[in-house]
Amino acid sequence: MDRPPSPDPGAPDGVASDTSSHRANGRYRNPWPNATPPTFRDVIAWRRTHTTVPRPRPVLPAPVPSAIAYPRAASGTLSATWVGHSTVLLQVGALNVLTDPIWSDRASPMQWAGPRRLTKPGVALDALPPLDAVLLSHNHYDHLDARTVRSLVQRHPSARWFAPLGVARYVRQWGARTVIELDWWNAVDFDGLRVACTPAQHASGRTPFDRMRTLWCGWALRSGPHAIFFAGDTAYHPEFAEIVRRYGPFDLCILPIGAYEPRWFMRPVHVNPEEAVQICADLAGAHPGHAPPVALAVHWGAFSLADEPMDEPPRRARAAWGDMGMDPDRLWILSLGETRRVSPNDS
Ligand code: ZN
Ligand code: ZN
């Protein structure tokens, strides 16, 4: 297995080096066995299996009022507000951090075709507090949306944008002023927040011609007493124990639970709910003397991206969580817009 490069601070507002060990032939790859993403031919084969058999209407997450602290939360506190899909507002001490923002009606290059949003964002764009940082995990349309980036740049011109290798150019093009591009295992510090780019097993591409040309990642944050892990989009891979060893123990982990069927197609790129729960167990197991992290389940309930019923991911996540004997209160399946605070007793 290739070892990722040792941690180096990335250059703020600079492009990190292009010598990442997981890059081959101008394309990035997942440096683990059985981690090759589906090919275009696989996509065609998967599409062929689609039937139009009617299904029961899924129970989708409902909106509730948020409890965002304006303009900022108190130092030493940590809360998360689920906007929808993988978009989460983190109030980490006095800093406001947003993950993979998408407010558009479709996860697509055009607003007349492509996966349509089935639930509205739980927080209005104008209801966001002043943003200090935005974390981007990769360039798929459900995580990197041009209209949303432009809207956020207008409203929050001084926010810092964090992106994996190759993704900075999109957000710069859409107006972001401060963009920090990092490779896996690189980290930067600002305003008391450490932001580290972590490995993920996934893929990238926005057209048929740019597959794997930019990197994908997760993010680990540390501020004061709190550490947070945002997994991005990922399959199950061997590095979670190393991520928590370097950047944990985590108080909160944000894990994707949706878009996993059929497994022959999705397994190399998306965990299923059982694997998401296993990630949380891996993260907890590395620090047995510390309370296990709270898991916030995301990447479900907004876009229909795969074959499972839209309301299956949280059911299976709860069942797997129970089967592992973990405290049910530490698995957060939130309503849209719901805010929860990680209480001091949780960590
Ligand atoms: Zn993706
Ligand atoms: Zn996704």
CSV table of C-alpha atoms and ligand atoms in Angstrom, one decimal:
chain,number,residue,atom,x,y,z
A,1,MET,CA,0.0,0.0,0.0
A,2,ASP,CA,1.2,3.5,-0.7
A,3,ARG,CA,1.8,5.6,2.4
A,4,PRO,CA,0.2,9.0,2.2
A,5,PRO,CA,2.8,11.8,2.6
A,6,SER,CA,3.6,12.8,6.2
A,7,PRO,CA,1.6,15.8,7.5
A,8,ASP,CA,2.8,19.2,6.3
A,9,PRO,CA,1.1,22.5,6.8
A,10,GLY,CA,-0.5,23.5,3.5
A,11,ALA,CA,0.1,27.0,2.3
A,12,PRO,CA,-2.8,29.3,3.1
A,13,ASP,CA,-4.5,30.4,-0.1
A,14,GLY,CA,-2.0,28.4,-2.0
A,15,VAL,CA,-2.2,25.3,-4.1
A,16,ALA,CA,-0.8,22.3,-2.3
A,17,SER,CA,1.9,20.2,-4.1
A,18,ASP,CA,0.8,18.0,-6.9
A,19,THR,CA,3.0,15.1,-5.9
A,20,SER,CA,0.4,13.2,-3.8
A,21,SER,CA,1.2,9.5,-3.7
A,22,HIS,CA,-2.3,8.5,-4.5
A,23,ARG,CA,-2.2,10.2,-7.9
A,24,ALA,CA,-1.5,8.1,-11.0
A,25,ASN,CA,-1.5,9.1,-14.6
A,26,GLY,CA,-3.0,12.4,-13.9
A,27,ARG,CA,-5.9,10.9,-12.0
A,28,TYR,CA,-6.4,10.3,-8.3
A,29,ARG,CA,-7.1,6.9,-7.0
A,30,ASN,CA,-8.0,5.1,-3.8
A,31,PRO,CA,-4.8,3.5,-2.6
A,32,TRP,CA,-6.4,0.3,-1.1
A,33,PRO,CA,-7.4,-3.1,-2.4
A,34,ASN,CA,-10.8,-3.5,-4.1
A,35,ALA,CA,-11.3,0.3,-4.1
A,36,THR,CA,-11.8,1.0,-7.8
A,37,PRO,CA,-14.9,3.0,-8.4
A,38,PRO,CA,-17.5,1.9,-10.9
A,39,THR,CA,-16.7,2.5,-14.6
A,40,PHE,CA,-18.9,4.2,-17.2
A,41,ARG,CA,-19.8,0.7,-18.4
A,42,ASP,CA,-20.9,-0.2,-14.8
A,43,VAL,CA,-23.2,2.9,-14.8
A,44,ILE,CA,-24.9,1.7,-18.0
A,45,ALA,CA,-25.3,-1.8,-16.5
A,46,TRP,CA,-26.8,-0.4,-13.4
A,47,ARG,CA,-29.2,1.9,-15.3
A,48,ARG,CA,-30.4,-1.1,-17.3
A,49,THR,CA,-31.5,-2.8,-14.1
A,50,HIS,CA,-33.9,0.0,-13.2
A,51,THR,CA,-37.5,-0.8,-13.2
A,52,THR,CA,-40.5,1.5,-12.8
A,53,VAL,CA,-42.2,-0.7,-10.2
A,54,PRO,CA,-44.1,1.7,-7.9
A,55,ARG,CA,-42.9,1.9,-4.3
A,56,PRO,CA,-44.5,3.1,-1.2
A,57,ARG,CA,-44.0,6.8,-0.6
A,58,PRO,CA,-41.0,7.2,1.7
A,59,VAL,CA,-41.2,9.0,5.0
A,60,LEU,CA,-38.8,11.9,4.5
A,61,PRO,CA,-37.2,14.1,7.2
A,62,ALA,CA,-39.5,16.9,8.3
A,63,PRO,CA,-38.4,20.5,9.0
A,64,VAL,CA,-38.2,21.9,12.5
A,65,PRO,CA,-37.1,25.3,13.8
A,66,SER,CA,-33.4,25.7,14.3
A,67,ALA,CA,-31.6,26.9,17.4
A,68,ILE,CA,-28.6,28.6,15.7
A,69,ALA,CA,-26.7,31.0,18.0
A,70,TYR,CA,-26.5,34.5,16.4
A,71,PRO,CA,-24.0,35.7,15.5
A,72,ARG,CA,-21.8,33.2,17.3
A,73,ALA,CA,-22.0,30.6,20.0
A,74,ALA,CA,-20.1,30.8,23.3
A,75,SER,CA,-16.5,29.6,23.4
A,76,GLY,CA,-16.1,26.0,24.5
A,77,THR,CA,-19.5,24.9,23.1
A,78,LEU,CA,-20.2,22.7,20.1
A,79,SER,CA,-23.5,22.3,18.2
A,80,ALA,CA,-24.5,21.0,14.8
A,81,THR,CA,-27.5,22.0,12.7
A,82,TRP,CA,-28.5,19.7,9.8
A,83,VAL,CA,-29.5,21.8,6.8
A,84,GLY,CA,-30.0,18.6,4.7
A,85,HIS,CA,-28.0,16.1,2.7
A,86,SER,CA,-24.4,16.6,3.7
A,87,THR,CA,-24.8,20.3,4.6
A,88,VAL,CA,-24.2,20.9,8.3
A,89,LEU,CA,-23.7,24.1,10.2
A,90,LEU,CA,-21.2,23.5,13.0
A,91,GLN,CA,-20.9,26.1,15.7
A,92,VAL,CA,-17.5,25.2,17.2
A,93,GLY,CA,-16.9,27.7,20.0
A,94,ALA,CA,-17.2,31.1,18.4
A,95,LEU,CA,-16.6,29.9,14.9
A,96,ASN,CA,-19.2,29.0,12.3
A,97,VAL,CA,-18.3,26.2,9.9
A,98,LEU,CA,-20.4,24.8,7.0
A,99,THR,CA,-19.9,21.5,5.3
A,100,ASP,CA,-20.6,20.6,1.6
A,101,PRO,CA,-23.2,23.3,1.0
A,102,ILE,CA,-26.1,22.8,-1.4
A,103,TRP,CA,-29.3,24.8,-1.4
A,104,SER,CA,-30.2,24.2,-5.1
A,105,ASP,CA,-33.3,22.3,-6.2
A,106,ARG,CA,-31.2,19.8,-8.2
A,107,ALA,CA,-27.8,18.2,-7.7
A,108,SER,CA,-26.9,18.7,-11.3
A,109,PRO,CA,-25.1,21.1,-13.7
A,110,MET,CA,-28.5,22.3,-14.9
A,111,GLN,CA,-31.7,23.1,-13.0
A,112,TRP,CA,-34.0,21.4,-15.5
A,113,ALA,CA,-32.6,17.9,-15.2
A,114,GLY,CA,-30.7,15.7,-12.8
A,115,PRO,CA,-31.6,14.5,-9.3
A,116,ARG,CA,-34.3,16.8,-7.9
A,117,ARG,CA,-34.4,17.8,-4.3
A,118,LEU,CA,-37.2,16.0,-2.4
A,119,THR,CA,-37.0,18.0,0.8
A,120,LYS,CA,-36.2,21.7,1.2
A,121,PRO,CA,-33.1,22.8,3.1
A,122,GLY,CA,-33.9,23.1,6.8
A,123,VAL,CA,-32.2,26.5,7.1
A,124,ALA,CA,-32.7,29.4,4.7
A,125,LEU,CA,-29.5,30.8,3.1
A,126,ASP,CA,-30.2,34.1,4.7
A,127,ALA,CA,-30.6,32.5,8.1
A,128,LEU,CA,-26.9,31.4,8.3
A,129,PRO,CA,-24.8,33.2,10.9
A,130,PRO,CA,-21.5,34.8,9.6
A,131,LEU,CA,-19.4,32.0,8.2
A,132,ASP,CA,-15.8,31.5,9.0
A,133,ALA,CA,-15.0,28.4,7.1
A,134,VAL,CA,-16.7,26.1,4.5
A,135,LEU,CA,-15.4,22.6,4.1
A,136,LEU,CA,-15.8,20.8,0.7
A,137,SER,CA,-15.3,17.1,0.4
A,138,HIS,CA,-15.2,16.6,-3.4
A,139,ASN,CA,-16.6,17.9,-6.6
A,140,HIS,CA,-19.7,15.8,-7.1
A,141,TYR,CA,-22.8,18.0,-7.8
A,142,ASP,CA,-24.5,17.0,-4.5
A,143,HIS,CA,-21.5,18.4,-2.6
A,144,LEU,CA,-20.2,21.2,-4.7
A,145,ASP,CA,-22.9,23.4,-6.2
A,146,ALA,CA,-22.0,26.5,-8.2
A,147,ARG,CA,-25.2,28.5,-7.4
A,148,THR,CA,-24.8,27.8,-3.7
A,149,VAL,CA,-21.1,28.7,-3.7
A,150,ARG,CA,-21.8,32.0,-5.5
A,151,SER,CA,-24.6,32.9,-3.0
A,152,LEU,CA,-22.5,32.1,0.0
A,153,VAL,CA,-19.5,34.1,-1.4
A,154,GLN,CA,-21.7,37.1,-1.8
A,155,ARG,CA,-23.1,36.9,1.7
A,156,HIS,CA,-19.9,35.7,3.5
A,157,PRO,CA,-17.0,37.2,1.5
A,158,SER,CA,-14.5,36.6,4.2
A,159,ALA,CA,-15.2,32.9,4.7
A,160,ARG,CA,-12.2,30.6,4.2
A,161,TRP,CA,-12.9,27.7,1.8
A,162,PHE,CA,-11.2,24.4,2.4
A,163,ALA,CA,-11.0,21.9,-0.5
A,164,PRO,CA,-9.0,18.8,-1.5
A,165,LEU,CA,-6.5,18.9,-4.3
A,166,GLY,CA,-7.9,20.2,-7.6
A,167,VAL,CA,-11.2,21.5,-6.2
A,168,ALA,CA,-10.0,25.1,-5.3
A,169,ARG,CA,-10.2,26.3,-8.8
A,170,TYR,CA,-14.0,25.8,-8.9
A,171,VAL,CA,-14.6,28.0,-5.9
A,172,ARG,CA,-12.1,30.6,-6.9
A,173,GLN,CA,-13.8,30.8,-10.3
A,174,TRP,CA,-17.1,31.3,-8.5
A,175,GLY,CA,-15.8,34.2,-6.5
A,176,ALA,CA,-14.3,32.8,-3.3
A,177,ARG,CA,-11.3,34.9,-2.1
A,178,THR,CA,-9.6,32.7,0.4
A,179,VAL,CA,-9.3,29.1,-0.7
A,180,ILE,CA,-7.0,26.6,1.0
A,181,GLU,CA,-6.4,23.4,-1.0
A,182,LEU,CA,-5.0,20.4,0.9
A,183,ASP,CA,-3.9,16.9,0.3
A,184,TRP,CA,-4.7,14.0,2.7
A,185,TRP,CA,-3.0,14.3,6.1
A,186,ASN,CA,-2.2,18.0,5.6
A,187,ALA,CA,-3.5,20.5,8.1
A,188,VAL,CA,-3.7,24.3,8.7
A,189,ASP,CA,-4.6,26.4,11.7
A,190,PHE,CA,-6.5,29.6,11.8
A,191,ASP,CA,-8.3,31.5,14.7
A,192,GLY,CA,-7.7,28.6,17.0
A,193,LEU,CA,-9.2,26.0,14.7
A,194,ARG,CA,-7.1,23.2,13.2
A,195,VAL,CA,-8.4,21.9,9.9
A,196,ALA,CA,-7.0,18.6,8.7
A,197,CYS,CA,-7.7,16.9,5.4
A,198,THR,CA,-8.3,13.1,5.8
A,199,PRO,CA,-8.4,10.2,3.4
A,200,ALA,CA,-11.7,9.0,2.0
A,201,GLN,CA,-12.5,6.2,-0.4
A,202,HIS,CA,-14.6,7.7,-3.2
A,203,ALA,CA,-14.4,9.2,-6.7
A,204,SER,CA,-14.8,12.5,-8.4
A,205,GLY,CA,-15.9,14.0,-11.7
A,206,ARG,CA,-18.5,16.5,-13.0
A,207,THR,CA,-18.4,15.4,-16.7
A,208,PRO,CA,-17.7,12.2,-18.6
A,209,PHE,CA,-14.2,13.7,-19.2
A,210,ASP,CA,-12.9,14.6,-15.7
A,211,ARG,CA,-13.3,11.3,-13.8
A,212,MET,CA,-10.8,11.2,-10.8
A,213,ARG,CA,-9.0,14.4,-11.9
A,214,THR,CA,-9.6,16.0,-8.5
A,215,LEU,CA,-9.2,14.6,-5.1
A,216,TRP,CA,-11.9,13.6,-2.5
A,217,CYS,CA,-11.5,13.7,1.3
A,218,GLY,CA,-13.0,14.0,4.8
A,219,TRP,CA,-12.1,16.7,7.3
A,220,ALA,CA,-11.0,16.6,10.9
A,221,LEU,CA,-11.4,19.8,13.1
A,222,ARG,CA,-10.1,20.6,16.5
A,223,SER,CA,-10.9,23.7,18.4
A,224,GLY,CA,-10.4,24.1,22.2
A,225,PRO,CA,-11.9,21.1,23.9
A,226,HIS,CA,-13.7,19.8,20.8
A,227,ALA,CA,-12.7,17.5,17.9
A,228,ILE,CA,-15.0,16.8,15.0
A,229,PHE,CA,-14.8,14.4,12.0
A,230,PHE,CA,-16.7,15.0,8.8
A,231,ALA,CA,-16.3,11.9,6.6
A,232,GLY,CA,-17.4,13.4,3.3
A,233,ASP,CA,-18.6,10.7,0.9
A,234,THR,CA,-16.8,7.5,1.5
A,235,ALA,CA,-16.7,3.7,1.3
A,236,TYR,CA,-15.4,1.7,4.2
A,237,HIS,CA,-11.5,1.8,4.1
A,238,PRO,CA,-8.6,0.9,6.4
A,239,GLU,CA,-7.6,4.4,7.6
A,240,PHE,CA,-10.3,5.4,10.1
A,241,ALA,CA,-8.2,4.1,13.0
A,242,GLU,CA,-5.2,6.2,11.8
A,243,ILE,CA,-7.5,9.3,11.3
A,244,VAL,CA,-8.7,9.1,14.9
A,245,ARG,CA,-5.2,8.3,16.2
A,246,ARG,CA,-3.9,11.5,14.6
A,247,TYR,CA,-6.8,13.9,15.1
A,248,GLY,CA,-9.2,12.3,17.7
A,249,PRO,CA,-10.7,11.5,20.0
A,250,PHE,CA,-13.7,12.9,18.3
A,251,ASP,CA,-16.8,14.3,20.1
A,252,LEU,CA,-18.9,14.4,16.9
A,253,CYS,CA,-18.6,12.5,13.7
A,254,ILE,CA,-20.7,13.3,10.6
A,255,LEU,CA,-21.2,10.2,8.6
A,256,PRO,CA,-22.9,9.4,5.3
A,257,ILE,CA,-25.6,6.7,5.5
A,258,GLY,CA,-27.4,6.9,2.1
A,259,ALA,CA,-26.9,6.1,-1.6
A,260,TYR,CA,-25.6,2.5,-1.1
A,261,GLU,CA,-27.7,0.2,-3.4
A,262,PRO,CA,-26.9,-1.8,-5.4
A,263,ARG,CA,-23.9,-2.9,-3.5
A,264,TRP,CA,-22.0,-4.4,-6.5
A,265,PHE,CA,-22.0,-0.8,-7.9
A,266,MET,CA,-21.9,1.4,-4.7
A,267,ARG,CA,-19.6,-0.6,-2.3
A,268,PRO,CA,-16.4,1.0,-3.6
A,269,VAL,CA,-17.7,4.5,-3.2
A,270,HIS,CA,-20.4,4.7,-0.5
A,271,VAL,CA,-20.8,3.0,2.9
A,272,ASN,CA,-24.1,1.4,3.7
A,273,PRO,CA,-25.6,2.2,7.1
A,274,GLU,CA,-24.0,-0.8,8.8
A,275,GLU,CA,-20.6,0.2,7.5
A,276,ALA,CA,-21.2,3.8,8.7
A,277,VAL,CA,-21.9,2.5,12.2
A,278,GLN,CA,-18.8,0.4,11.9
A,279,ILE,CA,-16.8,3.5,11.2
A,280,CYS,CA,-18.2,5.1,14.3
A,281,ALA,CA,-17.2,1.9,16.3
A,282,ASP,CA,-13.7,2.1,14.8
A,283,LEU,CA,-13.4,5.8,15.8
A,284,ALA,CA,-14.6,5.0,19.4
A,285,GLY,CA,-12.5,1.9,19.7
A,286,ALA,CA,-9.2,3.8,19.2
A,287,HIS,CA,-9.8,5.8,22.4
A,288,PRO,CA,-11.5,3.4,24.9
A,289,GLY,CA,-10.9,5.8,27.8
A,290,HIS,CA,-12.9,8.6,26.1
A,291,ALA,CA,-16.7,8.8,25.6
A,292,PRO,CA,-17.5,7.5,22.1
A,293,PRO,CA,-18.4,10.2,19.6
A,294,VAL,CA,-21.9,11.3,18.8
A,295,ALA,CA,-22.7,10.2,15.2
A,296,LEU,CA,-24.7,12.6,13.0
A,297,ALA,CA,-26.1,10.7,10.1
A,298,VAL,CA,-26.2,12.7,6.8
A,299,HIS,CA,-26.3,12.1,3.0
A,300,TRP,CA,-29.9,10.9,3.0
A,301,GLY,CA,-33.4,12.4,2.7
A,302,ALA,CA,-32.7,15.1,0.1
A,303,PHE,CA,-31.8,13.5,-3.3
A,304,SER,CA,-32.6,10.1,-4.7
A,305,LEU,CA,-29.2,9.0,-5.8
A,306,ALA,CA,-29.3,5.2,-5.5
A,307,ASP,CA,-31.7,2.2,-5.5
A,308,GLU,CA,-32.6,1.9,-1.8
A,309,PRO,CA,-35.9,3.4,-0.5
A,310,MET,CA,-35.3,7.0,0.6
A,311,ASP,CA,-36.3,6.3,4.2
A,312,GLU,CA,-34.3,3.0,4.6
A,313,PRO,CA,-30.9,4.5,5.6
A,314,PRO,CA,-32.0,5.8,9.0
A,315,ARG,CA,-33.9,2.6,9.8
A,316,ARG,CA,-30.9,0.4,9.0
A,317,ALA,CA,-28.5,2.8,10.8
A,318,ARG,CA,-30.6,2.6,14.0
A,319,ALA,CA,-30.8,-1.2,13.8
A,320,ALA,CA,-27.1,-1.6,13.3
A,321,TRP,CA,-26.4,0.9,16.1
A,322,GLY,CA,-28.6,-1.1,18.4
A,323,ASP,CA,-27.0,-4.4,17.3
A,324,MET,CA,-23.6,-3.0,18.3
A,325,GLY,CA,-25.0,-2.2,21.7
A,326,MET,CA,-24.2,1.5,21.4
A,327,ASP,CA,-26.2,4.2,23.3
A,328,PRO,CA,-29.2,5.1,21.1
A,329,ASP,CA,-29.0,8.7,22.2
A,330,ARG,CA,-25.6,9.0,20.6
A,331,LEU,CA,-26.9,8.3,17.0
A,332,TRP,CA,-28.4,11.6,15.8
A,333,ILE,CA,-30.9,11.2,13.0
A,334,LEU,CA,-32.0,14.8,12.9
A,335,SER,CA,-35.0,16.6,11.4
A,336,LEU,CA,-34.2,19.2,8.8
A,337,GLY,CA,-33.0,22.4,10.4
A,338,GLU,CA,-32.7,20.7,13.8
A,339,THR,CA,-29.9,21.9,16.1
A,340,ARG,CA,-28.3,19.7,18.7
A,341,ARG,CA,-25.6,20.6,21.1
A,342,VAL,CA,-22.8,18.2,22.1
A,343,SER,CA,-23.1,18.6,25.8
A,344,PRO,CA,-20.0,18.6,28.0
A,345,ASN,CA,-21.1,15.2,29.4
A,346,ASP,CA,-20.9,13.7,26.0
A,347,SER,CA,-17.2,14.1,25.7
B,1,ZN,ZN,-19.8,11.8,-4.2
B,2,ZN,ZN,-22.7,12.4,-2.4
